[in-house]
């Protein structure tokens, strides 16, 4: 696996960098620009889920090496002639089919652990994509609210000046200050959300204290998202079963069915007789053939034990098959919801790209111009600005929700 390095923004001069570090201290940690593909690959290398899966695979492979597992030999001391004690050994060996079935069951366990690794790998990719998207959204909100905060601060200064000149009322002055403080409070909350998103992504990357930032602005990804979403919707299968056929979760539960069926075969194989081999002294001390071989058959006469084991293995297999059906139904339901969300947000994004955003920019520009010219009241100005900013904030939310729906679709499709 080739890991794309996380890129760092470094000042050009080393002395300037050292000076900034000394002055800023721990709070001025260097900003780390991270790309989504780099974050995914780094998380796939460091996430404990994948280390856990690797150890589970190693465990199952070790168990397979012990598939040939005869019972321990019996070392005996007997006195067949009544004159002295003589040593001997007896070994019971199952029918070869038993060991072959044990090896097949062990291989099925290895494959199940490998399917579990695929599930964990897909889960880590999904978690990283969602965390990265959360960081992009938080940063976009901070940029948006910073612009709003700057605009309302300017408006507050202008309102204070007009109030001193007697051109606006005290109510307008207080209302302007209230709007400005409200935006500032929203900005403070957005900064907290941004730090939380940084830590969430950092935990997945093994760098919880890193000052992470996304390499792209979420707002600028709208046009590209619209094209990618349209292409995705055009290639989706019409049937749920075909859409989620490559889901690692579905493959995991399908392999669990195979493992349970191999358990039935193993129980049936153990109902066959076993061979008993021995080598013991069965003669007097002066006999020319003191030690002799003995052969026997271990007959499984306790039929109720094997019958109950077979019933349990059969019930386990049926439960695994039912669990596979439940997962197929659940994945199909999630797929339909993700497709519906993708189509819904695709239409919403088209509206904001073509109509909503241009109108919001026009509202901000014209309302400020008309207010300075005295053609609209303060109340109309505030209402216009709030309307425009609501449109822009909803546009950001639409992009986030659209990308979340695509992340869900790709996860369900095993991509």
Tab-separated table of C-alpha atoms in Angstrom:
chain	number	residue	atom	x	y	z
A	1	UNK	CA	0.000	0.000	0.000
A	2	UNK	CA	1.407	3.354	-1.020
A	3	UNK	CA	0.704	6.042	1.507
A	4	UNK	CA	0.397	9.554	0.206
A	5	UNK	CA	2.109	11.892	2.659
A	6	UNK	CA	0.234	14.554	4.551
A	7	UNK	CA	1.373	17.925	3.260
A	8	UNK	CA	2.628	20.614	5.539
A	9	UNK	CA	2.589	24.353	5.030
A	10	UNK	CA	6.015	25.664	6.030
A	11	UNK	CA	7.227	29.254	5.996
A	12	UNK	CA	10.035	29.856	3.606
A	13	UNK	CA	12.572	30.953	6.198
A	14	UNK	CA	13.664	28.579	8.959
A	15	UNK	CA	14.492	31.423	11.337
A	16	UNK	CA	11.038	32.902	10.878
A	17	UNK	CA	9.494	29.504	11.625
A	18	UNK	CA	11.519	29.120	14.823
A	19	UNK	CA	10.555	32.618	15.901
A	20	UNK	CA	6.859	31.947	15.314
A	21	UNK	CA	7.028	28.689	17.265
A	22	UNK	CA	8.750	30.354	20.197
A	23	UNK	CA	6.284	33.234	20.258
A	24	UNK	CA	3.144	31.183	19.688
A	25	UNK	CA	3.971	28.294	22.018
A	26	UNK	CA	1.797	25.191	22.162
A	27	UNK	CA	-1.357	27.090	21.164
A	28	UNK	CA	0.221	28.066	17.838
A	29	UNK	CA	0.646	24.519	16.571
A	30	UNK	CA	1.596	24.255	12.920
A	31	UNK	CA	-1.373	23.685	10.641
A	32	UNK	CA	-1.388	20.354	8.814
A	33	UNK	CA	-3.148	20.268	5.455
A	34	UNK	CA	-4.513	16.787	4.820
A	35	UNK	CA	-6.011	15.314	1.671
A	36	UNK	CA	-8.842	12.816	1.799
A	37	UNK	CA	-6.976	10.024	0.010
A	38	UNK	CA	-3.949	10.532	2.253
A	39	UNK	CA	-6.173	10.421	5.334
A	40	UNK	CA	-7.810	7.178	4.202
A	41	UNK	CA	-4.505	5.436	3.576
A	42	UNK	CA	-2.998	6.643	6.839
A	43	UNK	CA	-6.028	5.445	8.798
A	44	UNK	CA	-5.892	2.060	7.068
A	45	UNK	CA	-2.322	1.707	8.313
A	46	UNK	CA	-2.893	2.814	11.895
A	47	UNK	CA	-6.464	2.002	12.885
A	48	UNK	CA	-6.739	-0.656	15.634
A	49	UNK	CA	-9.705	-2.264	13.864
A	50	UNK	CA	-7.392	-3.521	11.147
A	51	UNK	CA	-4.775	-4.719	13.616
A	52	UNK	CA	-7.525	-6.639	15.378
A	53	UNK	CA	-8.615	-8.241	12.104
A	54	UNK	CA	-5.035	-9.184	11.265
A	55	UNK	CA	-4.668	-10.953	14.617
A	56	UNK	CA	-7.978	-12.763	14.121
A	57	UNK	CA	-6.745	-14.048	10.763
A	58	UNK	CA	-3.496	-15.178	12.380
A	59	UNK	CA	-5.520	-16.981	15.071
A	60	UNK	CA	-7.613	-18.860	12.511
A	61	UNK	CA	-4.537	-19.841	10.508
A	62	UNK	CA	-2.927	-21.194	13.659
A	63	UNK	CA	-6.061	-23.215	14.369
A	64	UNK	CA	-5.973	-24.671	10.876
A	65	UNK	CA	-2.447	-25.940	11.462
A	66	UNK	CA	-3.906	-28.025	14.302
A	67	UNK	CA	-6.652	-29.573	12.174
A	68	UNK	CA	-4.984	-32.974	12.449
A	69	UNK	CA	-5.593	-33.393	16.147
A	70	UNK	CA	-5.662	-37.006	17.322
A	71	UNK	CA	-6.375	-37.677	20.970
A	72	UNK	CA	-3.451	-38.065	23.347
A	73	UNK	CA	-1.988	-41.585	23.497
A	74	UNK	CA	-2.602	-43.710	26.585
A	75	UNK	CA	0.578	-45.040	28.233
A	76	UNK	CA	-0.361	-48.097	30.270
A	77	UNK	CA	1.244	-50.430	32.786
A	78	UNK	CA	-0.428	-53.813	32.964
A	79	UNK	CA	0.290	-57.314	34.333
A	80	UNK	CA	-1.274	-59.657	31.780
A	81	UNK	CA	0.388	-62.765	33.272
A	82	UNK	CA	0.059	-61.678	36.863
A	83	UNK	CA	3.831	-61.979	37.390
A	84	UNK	CA	5.143	-58.514	36.580
A	85	UNK	CA	4.161	-55.091	35.289
A	86	UNK	CA	4.820	-54.311	31.629
A	87	UNK	CA	4.486	-50.979	29.791
A	88	UNK	CA	2.308	-50.382	26.729
A	89	UNK	CA	0.745	-47.672	24.619
A	90	UNK	CA	-2.690	-47.280	23.009
A	91	UNK	CA	-3.587	-44.614	20.420
A	92	UNK	CA	-7.056	-43.782	19.039
A	93	UNK	CA	-7.218	-42.167	15.588
A	94	UNK	CA	-10.381	-40.758	14.041
A	95	UNK	CA	-11.443	-41.654	10.559
A	96	UNK	CA	-9.526	-39.491	8.002
A	97	UNK	CA	-12.746	-37.758	6.992
A	98	UNK	CA	-12.877	-36.112	10.430
A	99	UNK	CA	-9.520	-34.399	9.963
A	100	UNK	CA	-10.419	-33.356	6.440
A	101	UNK	CA	-13.673	-31.788	7.668
A	102	UNK	CA	-11.793	-30.067	10.478
A	103	UNK	CA	-9.398	-28.562	7.939
A	104	UNK	CA	-12.320	-27.386	5.805
A	105	UNK	CA	-14.001	-25.794	8.825
A	106	UNK	CA	-10.728	-24.114	9.773
A	107	UNK	CA	-10.337	-22.747	6.238
A	108	UNK	CA	-13.892	-21.424	6.417
A	109	UNK	CA	-12.922	-19.692	9.675
A	110	UNK	CA	-9.914	-18.107	7.975
A	111	UNK	CA	-12.104	-16.843	5.133
A	112	UNK	CA	-14.612	-15.461	7.641
A	113	UNK	CA	-11.822	-13.560	9.414
A	114	UNK	CA	-10.674	-12.198	6.045
A	115	UNK	CA	-14.210	-11.049	5.266
A	116	UNK	CA	-14.195	-9.367	8.680
A	117	UNK	CA	-11.042	-7.525	7.634
A	118	UNK	CA	-12.849	-6.306	4.509
A	119	UNK	CA	-15.749	-5.057	6.654
A	120	UNK	CA	-13.426	-3.214	9.015
A	121	UNK	CA	-11.469	-1.719	6.123
A	122	UNK	CA	-14.689	-0.417	4.545
A	123	UNK	CA	-15.874	0.897	7.921
A	124	UNK	CA	-12.616	2.771	8.494
A	125	UNK	CA	-12.823	4.345	5.028
A	126	UNK	CA	-16.408	5.415	5.680
A	127	UNK	CA	-15.538	6.854	9.095
A	128	UNK	CA	-12.607	8.813	7.652
A	129	UNK	CA	-14.742	10.193	4.826
A	130	UNK	CA	-17.435	11.281	7.255
A	131	UNK	CA	-14.897	12.823	9.648
A	132	UNK	CA	-13.156	14.617	6.802
A	133	UNK	CA	-16.510	15.919	5.569
A	134	UNK	CA	-17.344	17.140	9.073
A	135	UNK	CA	-14.056	19.052	9.156
A	136	UNK	CA	-14.748	20.585	5.741
A	137	UNK	CA	-18.235	21.625	6.839
A	138	UNK	CA	-16.994	23.117	10.109
A	139	UNK	CA	-14.304	25.112	8.304
A	140	UNK	CA	-16.826	26.350	5.721
A	141	UNK	CA	-19.156	27.458	8.498
A	142	UNK	CA	-16.314	29.317	10.201
A	143	UNK	CA	-15.527	31.135	6.941
A	144	UNK	CA	-19.184	31.946	6.374
A	145	UNK	CA	-19.774	33.192	9.921
A	146	UNK	CA	-16.517	35.155	9.897
A	147	UNK	CA	-17.787	37.034	6.867
A	148	UNK	CA	-21.164	37.581	8.529
A	149	UNK	CA	-19.464	38.718	11.726
A	150	UNK	CA	-17.335	41.222	9.805
A	151	UNK	CA	-20.357	42.563	7.975
A	152	UNK	CA	-22.485	42.968	11.097
A	153	UNK	CA	-19.608	44.569	13.000
A	154	UNK	CA	-19.300	47.136	10.219
A	155	UNK	CA	-23.047	47.665	10.350
A	156	UNK	CA	-22.913	48.103	14.118
A	157	UNK	CA	-20.200	50.773	13.830
A	158	UNK	CA	-22.239	52.583	11.223
A	159	UNK	CA	-25.388	52.338	13.340
A	160	UNK	CA	-23.569	53.740	16.386
A	161	UNK	CA	-22.403	56.675	14.304
A	162	UNK	CA	-25.901	57.305	12.941
A	163	UNK	CA	-27.373	57.052	16.448
A	164	UNK	CA	-25.002	59.718	17.726
A	165	UNK	CA	-26.044	61.861	14.812
A	166	UNK	CA	-29.699	61.322	15.707
A	167	UNK	CA	-30.523	59.562	12.439
A	168	UNK	CA	-31.550	56.188	13.909
A	169	UNK	CA	-33.468	55.238	17.007
A	170	UNK	CA	-32.159	53.540	20.107
A	171	UNK	CA	-34.166	50.455	19.176
A	172	UNK	CA	-32.350	50.180	15.856
A	173	UNK	CA	-29.010	50.566	17.592
A	174	UNK	CA	-29.808	47.866	20.157
A	175	UNK	CA	-31.176	45.554	17.461
A	176	UNK	CA	-28.003	45.925	15.420
A	177	UNK	CA	-25.870	45.123	18.446
A	178	UNK	CA	-28.035	42.087	19.231
A	179	UNK	CA	-27.693	40.770	15.675
A	180	UNK	CA	-23.932	41.291	15.787
A	181	UNK	CA	-23.567	39.477	19.095
A	182	UNK	CA	-25.729	36.629	17.901
A	183	UNK	CA	-23.543	36.118	14.848
A	184	UNK	CA	-20.445	36.299	17.055
A	185	UNK	CA	-21.897	33.623	19.325
A	186	UNK	CA	-22.578	31.416	16.318
A	187	UNK	CA	-18.992	31.945	15.174
A	188	UNK	CA	-17.661	30.908	18.591
A	189	UNK	CA	-19.751	27.740	18.444
A	190	UNK	CA	-18.513	27.016	14.924
A	191	UNK	CA	-14.914	27.317	16.107
A	192	UNK	CA	-15.624	24.757	18.841
A	193	UNK	CA	-17.209	22.455	16.243
A	194	UNK	CA	-14.153	22.886	14.038
A	195	UNK	CA	-11.808	21.836	16.836
A	196	UNK	CA	-14.051	18.855	17.593
A	197	UNK	CA	-13.976	17.827	13.927
A	198	UNK	CA	-10.180	18.170	13.896
A	199	UNK	CA	-9.868	15.890	16.899
A	200	UNK	CA	-12.303	13.343	15.487
A	201	UNK	CA	-10.306	13.081	12.270
A	202	UNK	CA	-7.039	13.176	14.194
A	203	UNK	CA	-8.100	10.214	16.330
A	204	UNK	CA	-8.689	8.170	13.189
A	205	UNK	CA	-5.268	9.168	11.872
A	206	UNK	CA	-3.464	8.570	15.155
A	207	UNK	CA	-2.800	12.322	15.562
A	208	UNK	CA	-5.469	13.546	18.013
A	209	UNK	CA	-3.683	16.807	18.854
A	210	UNK	CA	-2.772	17.792	15.291
A	211	UNK	CA	-4.082	21.101	13.920
A	212	UNK	CA	-5.655	19.537	10.830
A	213	UNK	CA	-7.276	21.394	7.972
A	214	UNK	CA	-8.840	20.133	4.728
A	215	UNK	CA	-7.092	20.895	1.473
A	216	UNK	CA	-10.316	22.026	-0.260
A	217	UNK	CA	-13.096	24.423	0.661
A	218	UNK	CA	-16.431	22.620	0.866
A	219	UNK	CA	-18.212	25.505	-0.859
A	220	UNK	CA	-15.943	25.189	-3.893
A	221	UNK	CA	-16.773	21.505	-4.343
A	222	UNK	CA	-20.425	22.145	-5.235
A	223	UNK	CA	-20.118	22.080	-9.056
A	224	UNK	CA	-17.839	19.033	-9.032
A	225	UNK	CA	-20.186	17.285	-6.607
A	226	UNK	CA	-23.150	17.915	-8.892
A	227	UNK	CA	-21.343	16.273	-11.835
A	228	UNK	CA	-20.101	13.300	-9.775
A	229	UNK	CA	-23.525	12.770	-8.231
A	230	UNK	CA	-25.256	12.821	-11.608
A	231	UNK	CA	-22.810	10.240	-12.984
A	232	UNK	CA	-23.297	8.034	-9.935
A	233	UNK	CA	-27.084	8.150	-10.143
A	234	UNK	CA	-26.898	7.245	-13.809
A	235	UNK	CA	-24.911	4.063	-13.147
A	236	UNK	CA	-26.768	2.677	-10.123
A	237	UNK	CA	-28.474	-0.727	-10.587
A	238	UNK	CA	-32.232	-0.790	-10.395
A	239	UNK	CA	-32.361	-3.847	-8.113
A	240	UNK	CA	-31.268	-3.623	-4.489
A	241	UNK	CA	-29.743	-7.103	-4.565
A	242	UNK	CA	-27.490	-6.160	-7.480
A	243	UNK	CA	-26.532	-2.844	-5.898
A	244	UNK	CA	-25.352	-4.335	-2.594
A	245	UNK	CA	-23.956	-7.570	-4.069
A	246	UNK	CA	-20.386	-6.387	-3.450
A	247	UNK	CA	-21.054	-5.184	0.082
A	248	UNK	CA	-18.351	-6.514	2.448
A	249	UNK	CA	-20.966	-6.840	5.188
A	250	UNK	CA	-23.070	-9.111	2.995
A	251	UNK	CA	-19.993	-11.161	2.068
A	252	UNK	CA	-19.147	-11.560	5.760
A	253	UNK	CA	-22.551	-12.972	6.681
A	254	UNK	CA	-22.550	-15.160	3.561
A	255	UNK	CA	-19.251	-16.675	4.688
A	256	UNK	CA	-20.731	-17.155	8.149
A	257	UNK	CA	-23.354	-19.403	6.516
A	258	UNK	CA	-20.585	-21.404	4.843
A	259	UNK	CA	-18.808	-21.783	8.197
A	260	UNK	CA	-21.971	-23.066	9.879
A	261	UNK	CA	-22.538	-25.593	7.079
A	262	UNK	CA	-18.988	-26.876	7.449
A	263	UNK	CA	-19.796	-27.375	11.137
A	264	UNK	CA	-22.666	-29.705	10.145
A	265	UNK	CA	-20.314	-31.729	7.947
A	266	UNK	CA	-17.824	-31.986	10.793
A	267	UNK	CA	-20.420	-33.296	13.242
A	268	UNK	CA	-21.548	-35.919	10.747
A	269	UNK	CA	-17.958	-36.996	10.143
A	270	UNK	CA	-17.409	-37.496	13.866
A	271	UNK	CA	-20.203	-40.075	13.951
A	272	UNK	CA	-17.981	-42.514	12.063
A	273	UNK	CA	-15.981	-45.187	13.964
A	274	UNK	CA	-12.415	-44.476	15.057
A	275	UNK	CA	-9.413	-46.809	14.948
A	276	UNK	CA	-7.548	-47.920	18.074
A	277	UNK	CA	-3.926	-49.096	17.848
A	278	UNK	CA	-1.910	-50.583	20.710
A	279	UNK	CA	1.471	-52.096	21.506
A	280	UNK	CA	1.580	-54.039	24.753
A	281	UNK	CA	3.251	-56.904	26.566
A	282	UNK	CA	0.810	-59.789	26.664
A	283	UNK	CA	3.048	-62.767	27.438
A	284	UNK	CA	5.371	-64.307	30.000
A	285	UNK	CA	8.867	-62.985	30.416
A	286	UNK	CA	10.447	-65.950	28.585
A	287	UNK	CA	8.081	-65.742	25.611
A	288	UNK	CA	9.818	-65.019	22.252
A	289	UNK	CA	6.961	-62.623	21.357
A	290	UNK	CA	6.512	-60.566	24.442
A	291	UNK	CA	5.163	-57.365	22.805
A	292	UNK	CA	2.272	-57.575	20.408
A	293	UNK	CA	0.172	-55.129	18.405
A	294	UNK	CA	-3.494	-54.775	19.073
A	295	UNK	CA	-6.176	-53.247	16.890
A	296	UNK	CA	-9.695	-52.152	17.650
A	297	UNK	CA	-12.572	-49.917	16.645
A	298	UNK	CA	-14.120	-47.134	18.718
A	299	UNK	CA	-17.855	-47.357	18.054
A	300	UNK	CA	-19.986	-44.204	18.532
A	301	UNK	CA	-22.806	-45.914	20.392
A	302	UNK	CA	-23.847	-42.867	22.452
A	303	UNK	CA	-26.109	-41.779	19.615
A	304	UNK	CA	-27.960	-39.103	21.611
A	305	UNK	CA	-24.749	-37.113	22.001
A	306	UNK	CA	-24.115	-36.949	18.259
A	307	UNK	CA	-27.773	-36.356	17.511
A	308	UNK	CA	-27.909	-33.349	19.830
A	309	UNK	CA	-24.670	-31.983	18.341
A	310	UNK	CA	-26.107	-32.346	14.830
A	311	UNK	CA	-29.325	-30.611	15.874
A	312	UNK	CA	-27.340	-27.761	17.390
A	313	UNK	CA	-25.166	-27.402	14.265
A	314	UNK	CA	-28.253	-27.440	12.033
A	315	UNK	CA	-29.957	-24.790	14.145
A	316	UNK	CA	-26.792	-22.699	14.022
A	317	UNK	CA	-26.751	-22.955	10.230
A	318	UNK	CA	-30.393	-21.920	9.945
A	319	UNK	CA	-29.749	-18.967	12.261
A	320	UNK	CA	-26.809	-17.912	10.084
A	321	UNK	CA	-28.983	-18.104	6.968
A	322	UNK	CA	-31.688	-16.023	8.655
A	323	UNK	CA	-29.054	-13.516	9.734
A	324	UNK	CA	-27.866	-13.257	6.126
A	325	UNK	CA	-31.418	-12.555	4.997
A	326	UNK	CA	-31.787	-9.896	7.701
A	327	UNK	CA	-28.588	-8.214	6.581
A	328	UNK	CA	-29.644	-8.333	2.932
A	329	UNK	CA	-32.971	-6.725	3.838
A	330	UNK	CA	-31.304	-4.125	6.056
A	331	UNK	CA	-28.727	-3.224	3.418
A	332	UNK	CA	-31.452	-2.973	0.784
A	333	UNK	CA	-33.429	-0.600	2.995
A	334	UNK	CA	-30.369	1.536	3.668
A	335	UNK	CA	-29.564	1.557	-0.046
A	336	UNK	CA	-33.030	2.797	-0.987
A	337	UNK	CA	-32.798	5.547	1.628
A	338	UNK	CA	-29.337	6.569	0.423
A	339	UNK	CA	-30.536	6.691	-3.202
A	340	UNK	CA	-33.550	8.784	-2.219
A	341	UNK	CA	-31.341	11.165	-0.225
A	342	UNK	CA	-28.883	11.449	-3.100
A	343	UNK	CA	-31.607	12.356	-5.585
A	344	UNK	CA	-33.224	14.769	-3.149
A	345	UNK	CA	-30.024	16.640	-2.382
A	346	UNK	CA	-29.000	16.592	-6.046
A	347	UNK	CA	-32.160	18.540	-6.925
A	348	UNK	CA	-31.615	20.878	-3.983
A	349	UNK	CA	-27.985	21.508	-4.958
A	350	UNK	CA	-29.035	22.323	-8.524
A	351	UNK	CA	-31.459	24.927	-7.213
A	352	UNK	CA	-28.865	26.612	-5.008
A	353	UNK	CA	-26.176	26.532	-7.705
A	354	UNK	CA	-28.436	28.044	-10.360
A	355	UNK	CA	-30.779	30.259	-8.356
A	356	UNK	CA	-30.246	30.427	-4.608
A	357	UNK	CA	-26.607	31.529	-4.421
A	358	UNK	CA	-26.814	34.205	-7.144
A	359	UNK	CA	-29.899	35.615	-5.451
A	360	UNK	CA	-28.225	35.660	-2.022
A	361	UNK	CA	-25.208	37.563	-3.377
A	362	UNK	CA	-27.507	40.017	-5.117
A	363	UNK	CA	-29.555	40.529	-1.954
A	364	UNK	CA	-26.440	41.309	0.133
A	365	UNK	CA	-25.022	43.729	-2.430
A	366	UNK	CA	-28.240	45.569	-3.261
A	367	UNK	CA	-29.542	45.792	0.304
A	368	UNK	CA	-26.322	47.457	1.472
A	369	UNK	CA	-26.357	49.860	-1.451
A	370	UNK	CA	-30.013	50.803	-0.969
A	371	UNK	CA	-29.560	51.245	2.784
A	372	UNK	CA	-26.612	53.583	2.315
A	373	UNK	CA	-28.678	55.530	-0.176
A	374	UNK	CA	-31.519	55.769	2.348
A	375	UNK	CA	-33.974	53.935	0.107
A	376	UNK	CA	-34.735	51.085	2.531
A	377	UNK	CA	-35.149	51.010	6.274
A	378	UNK	CA	-32.906	49.371	8.796
A	379	UNK	CA	-35.475	46.615	9.369
A	380	UNK	CA	-35.552	45.731	5.681
A	381	UNK	CA	-31.745	45.651	5.614
A	382	UNK	CA	-31.521	43.205	8.528
A	383	UNK	CA	-34.248	40.997	7.078
A	384	UNK	CA	-32.535	40.964	3.689
A	385	UNK	CA	-29.141	40.085	5.122
A	386	UNK	CA	-30.567	37.306	7.282
A	387	UNK	CA	-32.438	35.907	4.277
A	388	UNK	CA	-29.280	35.908	2.162
A	389	UNK	CA	-27.143	34.302	4.843
A	390	UNK	CA	-29.794	31.656	5.489
A	391	UNK	CA	-29.630	30.723	1.808
A	392	UNK	CA	-25.836	30.463	1.906
A	393	UNK	CA	-25.823	28.409	5.117
A	394	UNK	CA	-28.464	26.062	3.720
A	395	UNK	CA	-26.322	25.676	0.600
A	396	UNK	CA	-23.422	24.481	2.758
A	397	UNK	CA	-25.706	22.077	4.593
A	398	UNK	CA	-26.981	20.722	1.276
A	399	UNK	CA	-23.443	20.008	0.078
A	400	UNK	CA	-22.664	18.226	3.339
A	401	UNK	CA	-25.838	16.130	3.255
A	402	UNK	CA	-25.310	15.318	-0.418
A	403	UNK	CA	-21.785	14.083	0.245
A	404	UNK	CA	-22.960	12.072	3.248
A	405	UNK	CA	-25.522	10.324	1.049
A	406	UNK	CA	-22.827	9.480	-1.508
A	407	UNK	CA	-20.529	8.182	1.253
A	408	UNK	CA	-23.365	5.927	2.431
A	409	UNK	CA	-24.007	4.699	-1.120
A	410	UNK	CA	-20.364	3.879	-1.709
A	411	UNK	CA	-20.128	2.058	1.620
A	412	UNK	CA	-23.197	-0.056	0.879
A	413	UNK	CA	-21.844	-0.872	-2.601
A	414	UNK	CA	-18.452	-1.900	-1.229
A	415	UNK	CA	-16.562	1.109	-2.640
